[in-house]
Amino acid sequence: PHRRRDAAATPRRTIRAASAKTSAPRDRRRPQARRFFDAFVKLRKPCVLRRYCAAAPLGSVAAAATARDPSAAWAASLETACGASCVRVEVAAPGERAFGRGREATVRVAGLLKECAAAAAENRACRYYLSTQELAEDDEGRPEVCGGPAAALAARADGPPLTCPLLPTLILANANVWMGAAPDAAPTKSGLHHDFHDNVLVLVCGRKTCRLWDPSLAGALRPAGALEKLHANGRA
């Protein structure tokens, strides 16, 4: 068995290594857990999985991602699971397209979905962005794996599994739902940050660009506070 490591969230069919300058040839074989672990996770090597949702048992996440209208299917899934629930959202300042600046509000999921739909229809950026939620803790202070919409989706019979089928030996540390809306010509963005855990990001609908920086550049990226140690696995 592989060594167990912390990971975050769920994935998507072909494996392609990703780097800033070049890409390895696409591997069109169906990804196998051991091969994927040895080729990417073990080496701390980023990659892109294409069309994985079409083959993986990811429940409502795969159903929405492979639907004729993924946006509508995803909105319907969230509405059914937790439409009346309240969530914490980031709020963009008037005239800005950046989030992660400390401006927050509490809205109902149904209201967030309505605002995103209106923004998409009017070809403008939504002022709200759904990101990580506060986690409840047990009597010993251990946080739940997921909160807000992610917990509501996972609790349903058709919800996504909390163990990624492609990474069965990894322990899930946290699962979240991120959601916003913006035109392609003027995308919104979140600030540069450092995640402590390995990440698997599933794009259900829309587009997302991720810029990854090599850990060796941590000092040049002007981190908040003094950089005391850079571990071999990239954790700063």
Short mmCIF file of C-alpha atoms in Angstrom, two decimals:
data_model
loop_
_atom_site.label_atom_id
_atom_site.label_comp_id
_atom_site.label_asym_id
_atom_site.label_seq_id
_atom_site.Cartn_x
_atom_site.Cartn_y
_atom_site.Cartn_z
CA PRO A 1 0.00 0.00 0.00
CA HIS A 2 1.06 3.57 -0.61
CA ARG A 3 1.97 5.88 2.16
CA ARG A 4 -1.04 7.82 3.43
CA ARG A 5 -0.93 11.59 3.11
CA ASP A 6 -3.35 14.41 3.74
CA ALA A 7 -5.23 15.66 0.69
CA ALA A 8 -8.07 18.05 -0.03
CA ALA A 9 -11.22 17.51 -2.11
CA THR A 10 -12.14 15.48 -5.18
CA PRO A 11 -10.89 15.21 -8.80
CA ARG A 12 -11.61 14.76 -12.98
CA ARG A 13 -9.77 11.28 -17.39
CA THR A 14 -6.56 11.79 -19.20
CA ILE A 15 -3.43 12.62 -17.26
CA ARG A 16 -1.16 15.40 -18.43
CA ALA A 17 1.74 16.78 -16.47
CA ALA A 18 1.62 20.54 -16.03
CA SER A 19 4.52 22.98 -15.74
CA ALA A 20 5.11 26.63 -16.45
CA LYS A 21 7.15 25.99 -19.61
CA THR A 22 6.26 22.61 -21.03
CA SER A 23 3.82 19.74 -20.81
CA ALA A 24 4.44 16.03 -20.96
CA PRO A 25 2.61 14.02 -23.66
CA ARG A 26 -0.97 13.21 -22.79
CA ASP A 27 -1.59 9.80 -21.30
CA ARG A 28 -4.90 8.59 -22.75
CA ARG A 29 -5.08 5.41 -20.69
CA ARG A 30 -7.63 5.41 -17.90
CA PRO A 31 -5.73 6.62 -14.79
CA GLN A 32 -5.01 3.96 -12.18
CA ALA A 33 -4.57 4.92 -8.52
CA ARG A 34 -1.11 3.40 -8.04
CA ARG A 35 0.26 4.73 -11.32
CA PHE A 36 -1.17 8.18 -10.60
CA PHE A 37 0.31 8.22 -7.10
CA ASP A 38 3.78 7.18 -8.30
CA ALA A 39 3.83 9.57 -11.27
CA PHE A 40 2.46 12.69 -9.60
CA VAL A 41 1.57 12.66 -5.89
CA LYS A 42 4.77 10.97 -4.77
CA LEU A 43 6.87 13.37 -6.87
CA ARG A 44 4.86 16.46 -5.84
CA LYS A 45 4.22 17.01 -9.54
CA PRO A 46 1.17 19.03 -10.71
CA CYS A 47 -1.03 17.56 -13.42
CA VAL A 48 -4.32 18.10 -15.25
CA LEU A 49 -7.00 15.39 -15.44
CA ARG A 50 -9.29 15.80 -18.44
CA ARG A 51 -12.80 14.31 -18.64
CA TYR A 52 -12.29 12.36 -15.44
CA CYS A 53 -15.83 13.17 -14.28
CA ALA A 54 -17.22 11.17 -17.19
CA ALA A 55 -15.65 7.99 -15.83
CA ALA A 56 -15.41 8.51 -12.07
CA PRO A 57 -18.13 7.77 -9.47
CA LEU A 58 -18.35 11.33 -8.14
CA GLY A 59 -22.12 11.41 -7.68
CA SER A 60 -23.86 14.75 -8.18
CA VAL A 61 -20.55 16.44 -9.02
CA ALA A 62 -20.00 14.16 -12.04
CA ALA A 63 -23.68 14.40 -13.00
CA ALA A 64 -23.52 18.19 -13.14
CA ALA A 65 -20.12 18.32 -14.89
CA THR A 66 -21.28 15.99 -17.66
CA ALA A 67 -24.79 17.46 -18.07
CA ARG A 68 -25.88 19.26 -21.25
CA ASP A 69 -25.93 22.51 -19.23
CA PRO A 70 -23.45 22.06 -16.35
CA SER A 71 -24.18 25.46 -14.81
CA ALA A 72 -27.91 24.81 -14.58
CA ALA A 73 -27.39 21.27 -13.32
CA TRP A 74 -24.96 22.43 -10.64
CA ALA A 75 -27.28 25.23 -9.50
CA ALA A 76 -30.18 22.77 -9.27
CA SER A 77 -28.07 20.35 -7.23
CA LEU A 78 -27.08 23.07 -4.75
CA GLU A 79 -30.63 24.41 -4.55
CA THR A 80 -31.94 20.97 -3.69
CA ALA A 81 -29.21 20.18 -1.17
CA CYS A 82 -29.03 23.47 0.72
CA GLY A 83 -30.92 26.30 -0.98
CA ALA A 84 -32.31 27.65 2.29
CA SER A 85 -28.99 27.47 4.16
CA CYS A 86 -26.83 30.51 4.85
CA VAL A 87 -23.20 30.69 3.73
CA ARG A 88 -20.35 33.13 4.17
CA VAL A 89 -19.24 34.73 0.90
CA GLU A 90 -16.42 37.05 -0.05
CA VAL A 91 -17.53 40.41 -1.43
CA ALA A 92 -15.68 42.41 -4.07
CA ALA A 93 -15.32 46.12 -3.47
CA PRO A 94 -17.18 48.38 -5.96
CA GLY A 95 -15.22 48.56 -9.20
CA GLU A 96 -12.84 45.73 -8.24
CA ARG A 97 -12.62 42.15 -9.51
CA ALA A 98 -10.40 40.76 -6.76
CA PHE A 99 -11.53 38.75 -3.76
CA GLY A 100 -9.72 37.70 -0.61
CA ARG A 101 -9.47 41.24 0.78
CA GLY A 102 -11.40 40.58 4.00
CA ARG A 103 -14.81 41.82 2.86
CA GLU A 104 -17.45 39.22 3.73
CA ALA A 105 -21.24 38.83 3.98
CA THR A 106 -23.74 36.13 4.88
CA VAL A 107 -26.32 35.15 2.26
CA ARG A 108 -28.62 32.23 1.55
CA VAL A 109 -27.43 29.71 -1.05
CA ALA A 110 -30.57 30.39 -3.10
CA GLY A 111 -29.71 34.10 -3.12
CA LEU A 112 -26.13 33.38 -4.18
CA LEU A 113 -27.37 31.22 -7.06
CA LYS A 114 -29.78 33.96 -8.14
CA GLU A 115 -27.03 36.58 -8.05
CA CYS A 116 -24.64 34.37 -10.07
CA ALA A 117 -27.34 33.66 -12.66
CA ALA A 118 -28.13 37.36 -13.00
CA ALA A 119 -24.45 38.23 -13.40
CA ALA A 120 -24.03 35.58 -16.10
CA ALA A 121 -27.15 36.78 -17.96
CA GLU A 122 -25.91 40.38 -17.87
CA ASN A 123 -22.33 39.39 -18.77
CA ARG A 124 -20.87 41.00 -15.65
CA ALA A 125 -18.93 39.82 -12.63
CA CYS A 126 -20.87 38.59 -9.62
CA ARG A 127 -20.03 40.61 -6.50
CA TYR A 128 -20.11 37.44 -4.38
CA TYR A 129 -17.64 34.55 -4.30
CA LEU A 130 -18.29 31.37 -2.35
CA SER A 131 -15.12 29.97 -0.79
CA THR A 132 -14.17 28.03 2.35
CA GLN A 133 -16.65 27.88 5.23
CA GLU A 134 -16.17 27.72 8.99
CA LEU A 135 -15.91 24.15 10.28
CA ALA A 136 -17.66 22.76 13.34
CA GLU A 137 -15.49 21.03 15.96
CA ASP A 138 -16.11 17.95 18.08
CA ASP A 139 -15.71 17.82 21.86
CA GLU A 140 -11.95 17.34 21.49
CA GLY A 141 -11.51 20.30 19.17
CA ARG A 142 -11.11 18.31 15.95
CA PRO A 143 -12.70 20.11 12.96
CA GLU A 144 -15.20 18.52 10.61
CA VAL A 145 -13.96 17.56 7.15
CA CYS A 146 -16.36 19.91 5.38
CA GLY A 147 -18.91 22.57 6.12
CA GLY A 148 -21.64 24.51 4.34
CA PRO A 149 -22.60 23.36 0.81
CA ALA A 150 -19.91 20.65 0.69
CA ALA A 151 -21.35 18.95 3.78
CA ALA A 152 -24.90 19.20 2.45
CA LEU A 153 -23.92 17.68 -0.90
CA ALA A 154 -21.90 14.87 0.70
CA ALA A 155 -24.78 13.95 3.02
CA ARG A 156 -27.15 13.19 0.13
CA ALA A 157 -27.49 9.70 -1.35
CA ASP A 158 -26.31 11.04 -4.73
CA GLY A 159 -23.59 13.19 -3.20
CA PRO A 160 -19.86 13.03 -3.96
CA PRO A 161 -17.72 10.58 -1.95
CA LEU A 162 -15.40 11.93 0.72
CA THR A 163 -12.64 9.64 -0.55
CA CYS A 164 -11.45 10.41 -4.06
CA PRO A 165 -11.65 7.22 -6.18
CA LEU A 166 -8.33 8.08 -7.82
CA LEU A 167 -6.61 8.64 -4.46
CA PRO A 168 -7.97 5.90 -2.19
CA THR A 169 -4.88 5.89 0.07
CA LEU A 170 -5.00 9.61 0.87
CA ILE A 171 -6.78 10.94 3.93
CA LEU A 172 -9.19 13.75 3.14
CA ALA A 173 -8.31 16.81 5.19
CA ASN A 174 -10.93 19.23 3.89
CA ALA A 175 -13.57 19.57 1.15
CA ASN A 176 -14.98 22.88 -0.08
CA VAL A 177 -17.16 24.38 -2.79
CA TRP A 178 -15.94 27.47 -4.65
CA MET A 179 -18.38 29.37 -6.85
CA GLY A 180 -18.61 32.71 -8.62
CA ALA A 181 -19.46 34.21 -12.01
CA ALA A 182 -17.62 36.54 -14.39
CA PRO A 183 -17.28 37.12 -18.15
CA ASP A 184 -14.26 35.58 -19.89
CA ALA A 185 -13.01 39.02 -20.89
CA ALA A 186 -12.89 40.24 -17.28
CA PRO A 187 -12.35 37.27 -14.95
CA THR A 188 -12.35 37.62 -11.19
CA LYS A 189 -9.36 36.46 -9.19
CA SER A 190 -8.31 35.44 -5.71
CA GLY A 191 -5.04 36.42 -4.10
CA LEU A 192 -1.81 34.45 -4.08
CA HIS A 193 -1.83 31.99 -1.19
CA HIS A 194 -0.20 28.84 0.14
CA ASP A 195 -2.22 25.66 0.79
CA PHE A 196 -0.92 23.27 3.44
CA HIS A 197 -2.41 20.13 1.86
CA ASP A 198 -2.25 18.43 -1.52
CA ASN A 199 -5.15 19.72 -3.65
CA VAL A 200 -7.51 18.11 -6.12
CA LEU A 201 -9.66 20.70 -7.89
CA VAL A 202 -12.76 19.63 -9.85
CA LEU A 203 -14.02 22.16 -12.37
CA VAL A 204 -17.78 21.47 -12.59
CA CYS A 205 -18.57 24.33 -14.98
CA GLY A 206 -17.00 27.50 -16.35
CA ARG A 207 -13.27 28.16 -16.59
CA LYS A 208 -10.48 28.58 -14.07
CA THR A 209 -6.82 29.44 -14.50
CA CYS A 210 -4.41 28.30 -11.79
CA ARG A 211 -0.92 29.75 -11.55
CA LEU A 212 1.44 27.56 -9.55
CA TRP A 213 4.80 28.76 -8.27
CA ASP A 214 7.68 26.45 -7.44
CA PRO A 215 8.29 26.33 -3.66
CA SER A 216 11.92 27.31 -4.23
CA LEU A 217 10.63 30.78 -5.17
CA ALA A 218 8.92 31.31 -1.81
CA GLY A 219 11.40 33.96 -0.71
CA ALA A 220 10.90 35.99 -3.89
CA LEU A 221 7.10 35.93 -3.53
CA ARG A 222 7.21 38.22 -0.48
CA PRO A 223 5.33 35.98 1.99
CA ALA A 224 3.58 37.52 4.97
CA GLY A 225 6.04 37.27 7.85
CA ALA A 226 9.48 35.70 7.89
CA LEU A 227 10.06 32.43 6.03
CA GLU A 228 11.47 30.18 8.76
CA LYS A 229 11.67 26.89 6.88
CA LEU A 230 10.85 25.40 3.49
CA HIS A 231 10.22 21.67 3.80
CA ALA A 232 11.21 19.16 1.14
CA ASN A 233 7.56 18.58 0.25
CA GLY A 234 7.08 22.28 -0.55
CA ARG A 235 5.35 23.35 2.65
CA ALA A 236 6.52 26.78 3.76
#
